Amino acid sequence: MTPPAPGCSAPRRDAVVAAARESIAKGSKSFAAASKLFDPTTRERAWLLYAWCRACDDIADGQEHGHDASVVADPAAALARIRTLTDRALAGEWTGEMPFDALRIVAQETRMPHRFAHDLIEGFALDAKGWFPRSESDLMQYCYHVAGAVGCMMAVVMGVDPQDDATLDRACDLGLAFQLANIARDIEADDRIGRCYLPMDWMVEMDIPPGQHMKPPFRARLTVMARWLGEFAQAHEESARHGTPALGFRSAWAVLAAAGIYGGIAREVVARGNHGWDHRASTSKAQKLGWIARAFAQSAMRRRLYPPEPRPATLWTRPR
């Protein structure tokens, strides 16, 4: 699809917000539930940012609202489209495409650093060239690009100073935790489209031949690697919680709810053991409500529950 020529007329903000709200409702029930806890302004900006992220992911993966990923016929063309429309939006142009106009709005309203958007696109670039991780460090670098950078952008949406690296590191941690949970949940789905985010070092350690990790003889070993992903996710989730005292009550409530809801996905995969991929792991409506209630109490007590302390030196740290 050829992007429209520059000079598109400005859309109504409320129309873009309405479309962004529909995008998050279709794309992620977990994030949609957590977003309702924000104050109205932050909520709308979170929807706008989500709409852009969702559209980029859908273009890159040949899917719709995060579902039914397929092999993209021309990954380079898809990536070029993402870059072109994103650059135009960040330059202050109206693109005529709702998700990218949503990015234009939220970037200008929050003075969001453009580097985070570019960092996210680099994650799609890795996928476009058929990249796979050789080491844990490679895995974490990828997780930063596709999710940690989004955590940093969301922190700015919630009012965090773009120069506050300590809080941005904690926000990045939550994005890393979410992506590690995604990888654990989607091992089978990724395998179907020829992708694997399990580090080659792990495969060698577990004596699994390349491309064979979903075969029945290796299921018990795959379960071990899923547990490692879950442990990494848990460590980064716990670190992220210590960033919530820097947020207002409602933003902290939303973040803590999302941490619990999404963290539950990785925990469910691990708990299922060899049956972790029989059907897609998710959290029920009752579980979401439970996490929202717990997060309310956690947000009220966040300064006592998550006091200032150095971020664990053992955790992977985002690039500056």
Coordinates of C-alpha atoms in Angstrom, one line a residue:
M1 CA 0.0 0.0 0.0
T2 CA 1.4 3.4 -1.0
P3 CA 1.4 6.0 1.7
P4 CA -0.8 9.0 0.9
A5 CA 0.9 12.1 -0.2
P6 CA 2.0 14.7 2.3
G7 CA -0.5 17.4 3.2
C8 CA -3.3 15.2 4.4
S9 CA -5.9 17.1 6.4
A10 CA -5.9 17.0 10.1
P11 CA -8.3 14.4 11.6
R12 CA -10.5 15.2 14.6
R13 CA -8.7 14.1 17.7
D14 CA -11.7 12.5 19.2
A15 CA -12.1 10.4 16.1
V16 CA -8.6 9.1 16.3
V17 CA -9.0 8.4 20.0
A18 CA -12.2 6.4 19.3
A19 CA -10.4 4.4 16.7
A20 CA -7.5 3.8 19.1
R21 CA -9.8 2.7 21.8
E22 CA -11.3 0.1 19.4
S23 CA -7.8 -1.0 18.5
I24 CA -6.8 -1.8 22.1
A25 CA -10.2 -3.5 22.7
K26 CA -9.6 -5.9 19.8
G27 CA -5.9 -6.3 20.3
S28 CA -5.3 -6.9 24.0
K29 CA -8.0 -7.5 26.6
S30 CA -5.3 -7.3 29.3
F31 CA -4.0 -3.9 28.3
A32 CA -7.5 -2.6 27.6
A33 CA -8.6 -3.6 31.2
A34 CA -5.5 -1.9 32.7
S35 CA -5.9 1.2 30.6
K36 CA -9.3 1.9 32.2
L37 CA -7.5 2.7 35.5
F38 CA -5.7 5.7 34.1
D39 CA -7.0 9.3 34.5
P40 CA -8.9 10.3 31.3
T41 CA -6.0 12.2 29.6
T42 CA -3.4 9.5 30.3
R43 CA -5.9 6.8 29.2
E44 CA -6.5 8.4 25.8
R45 CA -2.8 8.9 25.3
A46 CA -2.1 5.2 26.2
W47 CA -4.7 4.2 23.6
L48 CA -3.1 6.4 21.0
L49 CA 0.3 4.9 21.6
Y50 CA -1.1 1.4 21.6
A51 CA -2.8 1.9 18.3
W52 CA 0.6 2.8 16.6
C53 CA 2.4 -0.1 18.3
R54 CA -0.4 -2.5 17.3
A55 CA -0.4 -1.3 13.7
C56 CA 3.4 -1.6 13.3
D57 CA 3.3 -5.1 14.7
D58 CA 0.4 -6.1 12.4
I59 CA 2.1 -4.7 9.3
A60 CA 5.4 -6.5 10.2
D61 CA 3.7 -9.8 11.0
G62 CA 0.9 -10.0 8.5
Q63 CA -1.8 -10.1 11.1
E64 CA -4.8 -8.3 12.3
H65 CA -5.1 -6.9 15.9
G66 CA -2.3 -9.2 17.0
H67 CA -4.0 -12.4 15.8
D68 CA -3.3 -15.0 13.1
A69 CA 0.3 -14.0 12.2
S70 CA 1.5 -15.2 8.8
V71 CA 4.6 -15.2 6.7
V72 CA 4.9 -11.7 5.2
A73 CA 5.6 -11.8 1.4
D74 CA 7.9 -8.8 1.4
P75 CA 9.3 -8.1 4.9
A76 CA 11.5 -5.3 3.6
A77 CA 8.6 -3.5 2.1
A78 CA 6.6 -3.8 5.2
L79 CA 9.4 -2.4 7.3
A80 CA 9.9 0.5 4.8
R81 CA 6.2 1.4 5.2
I82 CA 6.5 1.4 9.0
R83 CA 9.6 3.6 8.9
T84 CA 8.1 6.1 6.3
L85 CA 4.8 6.6 8.1
T86 CA 6.4 6.8 11.5
D87 CA 9.0 9.3 10.4
R88 CA 6.3 11.5 8.8
A89 CA 4.2 11.3 12.0
L90 CA 7.2 12.3 14.2
A91 CA 8.0 15.1 11.8
G92 CA 4.5 16.5 12.5
E93 CA 2.8 15.4 9.3
W94 CA -0.7 13.9 9.1
T95 CA -0.4 10.6 7.3
G96 CA -4.0 9.8 6.6
E97 CA -3.6 6.5 8.5
M98 CA -5.1 6.4 11.9
P99 CA -2.4 4.6 13.9
F100 CA 0.3 6.9 12.6
D101 CA -1.8 10.0 13.2
A102 CA -2.3 8.7 16.7
L103 CA 1.5 8.6 17.1
R104 CA 1.8 12.2 15.9
I105 CA -0.8 13.3 18.5
V106 CA 0.7 11.5 21.5
A107 CA 4.3 12.4 20.5
Q108 CA 3.5 16.1 20.3
E109 CA 1.4 16.2 23.4
T110 CA 4.0 14.5 25.6
R111 CA 7.2 15.6 23.9
M112 CA 8.2 12.0 23.6
P113 CA 11.8 11.3 22.6
H114 CA 11.8 10.0 19.0
R115 CA 14.6 7.6 19.8
F116 CA 12.2 5.2 21.6
A117 CA 10.0 4.9 18.5
H118 CA 13.0 4.3 16.3
D119 CA 14.3 1.7 18.8
L120 CA 11.0 -0.2 18.5
I121 CA 11.2 -0.2 14.8
E122 CA 14.7 -1.8 15.0
G123 CA 13.0 -4.8 16.6
F124 CA 10.8 -5.2 13.5
A125 CA 13.9 -4.9 11.4
L126 CA 15.5 -7.8 13.2
D127 CA 12.4 -9.9 12.5
A128 CA 12.4 -8.8 8.8
K129 CA 15.9 -10.2 8.3
G130 CA 15.1 -13.5 9.9
W131 CA 17.2 -12.8 13.0
F132 CA 17.4 -15.2 16.0
P133 CA 19.1 -14.9 19.3
R134 CA 22.4 -16.7 19.9
S135 CA 22.7 -15.7 23.6
E136 CA 20.6 -14.4 26.5
S137 CA 22.0 -11.0 25.8
D138 CA 20.7 -11.2 22.3
L139 CA 17.3 -12.2 23.6
M140 CA 17.2 -9.3 26.0
Q141 CA 18.3 -6.8 23.3
Y142 CA 15.4 -8.0 21.1
C143 CA 13.0 -7.7 24.0
Y144 CA 14.2 -4.1 24.6
H145 CA 13.5 -3.2 21.0
V146 CA 10.0 -4.7 20.7
A147 CA 8.8 -4.0 24.3
G148 CA 11.2 -2.3 26.6
A149 CA 11.2 0.8 24.4
V150 CA 7.4 0.8 24.6
G151 CA 7.7 0.7 28.4
C152 CA 9.8 3.9 28.2
M153 CA 7.3 5.6 25.9
M154 CA 4.5 4.6 28.3
A155 CA 6.4 6.1 31.2
V156 CA 6.6 9.4 29.3
V157 CA 2.9 9.2 28.6
M158 CA 2.4 8.9 32.3
G159 CA 4.4 12.0 33.0
V160 CA 7.9 10.7 33.7
D161 CA 10.6 13.1 32.7
P162 CA 12.4 11.7 29.6
Q163 CA 15.7 12.4 31.4
D164 CA 14.8 10.3 34.4
D165 CA 16.8 7.3 33.5
A166 CA 16.2 5.5 36.8
T167 CA 12.5 5.5 36.4
L168 CA 12.7 4.7 32.7
D169 CA 14.9 1.7 33.5
R170 CA 12.0 0.4 35.7
A171 CA 9.5 1.1 33.0
C172 CA 11.7 -0.7 30.5
D173 CA 11.8 -3.7 32.9
L174 CA 8.0 -4.0 32.7
G175 CA 8.2 -4.1 28.9
L176 CA 10.9 -6.7 29.1
A177 CA 8.8 -8.8 31.5
F178 CA 5.8 -8.6 29.1
Q179 CA 7.8 -9.7 26.1
L180 CA 9.4 -12.6 27.9
A181 CA 5.9 -13.7 28.8
N182 CA 4.9 -13.3 25.2
I183 CA 7.8 -15.4 24.0
A184 CA 7.0 -18.2 26.5
R185 CA 3.3 -18.2 25.5
D186 CA 3.9 -18.1 21.8
I187 CA 6.7 -20.6 21.3
E188 CA 4.5 -22.9 19.3
A189 CA 2.8 -20.1 17.3
D190 CA 6.2 -18.6 16.4
D191 CA 7.4 -22.0 15.3
R192 CA 4.6 -22.2 12.8
I193 CA 5.8 -19.1 11.0
G194 CA 9.4 -20.1 11.2
R195 CA 10.5 -18.0 14.2
C196 CA 12.3 -18.9 17.3
Y197 CA 13.3 -16.6 20.2
L198 CA 14.9 -19.2 22.4
P199 CA 18.6 -18.5 22.5
M200 CA 20.8 -20.9 20.5
D201 CA 23.0 -21.2 23.6
W202 CA 20.0 -22.6 25.5
M203 CA 19.2 -25.1 22.7
V204 CA 22.8 -26.3 22.7
E205 CA 22.8 -26.7 26.5
M206 CA 19.5 -28.7 26.3
D207 CA 20.9 -30.7 23.4
I208 CA 18.0 -29.8 21.0
P209 CA 18.8 -29.7 17.3
P210 CA 17.9 -26.4 15.5
G211 CA 14.3 -26.2 14.6
Q212 CA 13.3 -29.3 16.6
H213 CA 12.2 -27.7 19.9
M214 CA 8.5 -28.3 19.3
K215 CA 8.9 -32.0 18.5
P216 CA 7.4 -34.3 21.2
P217 CA 10.8 -35.9 22.2
F218 CA 12.0 -32.5 23.4
R219 CA 8.9 -31.3 25.2
A220 CA 10.3 -31.8 28.7
R221 CA 13.4 -29.8 27.8
L222 CA 11.3 -27.1 26.2
T223 CA 9.4 -26.8 29.5
V224 CA 12.7 -26.1 31.3
M225 CA 13.4 -23.2 28.9
A226 CA 9.9 -21.9 29.3
R227 CA 10.6 -21.9 33.1
W228 CA 13.8 -19.9 32.5
L229 CA 11.8 -17.3 30.5
G230 CA 9.3 -17.2 33.3
E231 CA 12.0 -16.6 35.9
F232 CA 13.5 -13.8 33.8
A233 CA 10.1 -12.2 33.4
Q234 CA 9.4 -12.4 37.1
A235 CA 12.7 -10.7 38.0
H236 CA 12.0 -7.8 35.6
E237 CA 8.4 -7.5 36.8
E238 CA 9.6 -7.2 40.4
S239 CA 12.1 -4.6 39.5
A240 CA 9.4 -2.6 37.5
R241 CA 7.2 -2.5 40.6
H242 CA 9.9 -0.4 42.4
G243 CA 9.4 2.3 39.8
T244 CA 5.7 2.9 40.7
P245 CA 6.4 5.3 43.6
A246 CA 7.5 7.8 40.9
L247 CA 4.0 7.7 39.4
G248 CA 0.7 9.1 40.4
F249 CA -1.8 6.8 42.1
R250 CA -3.9 6.0 39.1
S251 CA -0.9 5.4 36.8
A252 CA 0.7 3.2 39.4
W253 CA -2.6 1.3 39.8
A254 CA -2.8 0.7 36.0
V255 CA 0.9 -0.4 35.9
L256 CA 0.6 -2.8 38.8
A257 CA -2.6 -4.2 37.4
A258 CA -1.0 -4.8 34.0
A259 CA 2.0 -6.4 35.8
G260 CA -0.2 -8.8 37.6
I261 CA -2.5 -9.6 34.7
Y262 CA 0.3 -10.1 32.1
G263 CA 2.7 -11.7 34.5
G264 CA 0.0 -14.3 35.0
I265 CA 0.4 -15.4 31.4
A266 CA 4.0 -16.5 32.0
R267 CA 3.1 -18.1 35.3
E268 CA 0.3 -20.1 33.6
V269 CA 2.6 -21.4 30.8
V270 CA 5.2 -22.5 33.4
A271 CA 2.5 -24.1 35.6
R272 CA 1.1 -26.2 32.7
G273 CA 4.5 -27.9 32.2
N274 CA 4.5 -30.1 29.1
H275 CA 1.0 -28.9 28.2
G276 CA 2.0 -25.2 28.1
W277 CA 1.2 -24.8 24.4
D278 CA -1.9 -27.1 24.1
H279 CA -3.9 -23.9 23.9
R280 CA -3.0 -20.2 24.2
A281 CA -2.4 -19.1 27.8
S282 CA -4.5 -16.1 29.0
T283 CA -6.0 -14.7 32.1
S284 CA -9.8 -14.9 32.7
K285 CA -12.0 -12.0 33.3
A286 CA -12.3 -13.0 37.0
Q287 CA -8.5 -13.1 37.2
K288 CA -8.2 -9.7 35.7
L289 CA -10.7 -8.2 38.2
G290 CA -8.7 -9.9 41.0
W291 CA -5.5 -8.3 39.8
I292 CA -7.1 -4.9 39.4
A293 CA -8.4 -5.1 43.0
R294 CA -5.0 -6.2 44.4
A295 CA -3.3 -3.5 42.3
F296 CA -5.5 -0.8 43.9
A297 CA -4.2 -1.8 47.4
Q298 CA -0.6 -2.1 46.1
S299 CA -0.8 1.4 44.5
A300 CA -2.1 2.9 47.8
M301 CA 0.9 1.3 49.6
R302 CA 3.4 1.5 46.8
R303 CA 5.9 3.7 48.7
R304 CA 6.0 1.1 51.6
L305 CA 5.8 -2.0 49.4
Y306 CA 8.4 -0.8 46.8
P307 CA 10.8 1.5 48.6
P308 CA 13.8 3.1 46.9
E309 CA 16.6 0.6 46.3
P310 CA 19.2 0.1 43.7
R311 CA 18.1 -1.8 40.6
P312 CA 19.6 -5.3 40.8
A313 CA 22.9 -5.3 39.0
T314 CA 22.2 -8.8 37.6
L315 CA 19.4 -7.5 35.4
W316 CA 20.0 -6.7 31.8
T317 CA 20.0 -2.9 31.3
R318 CA 18.7 -1.0 28.3
P319 CA 21.1 0.9 26.0
R320 CA 21.4 4.6 26.6

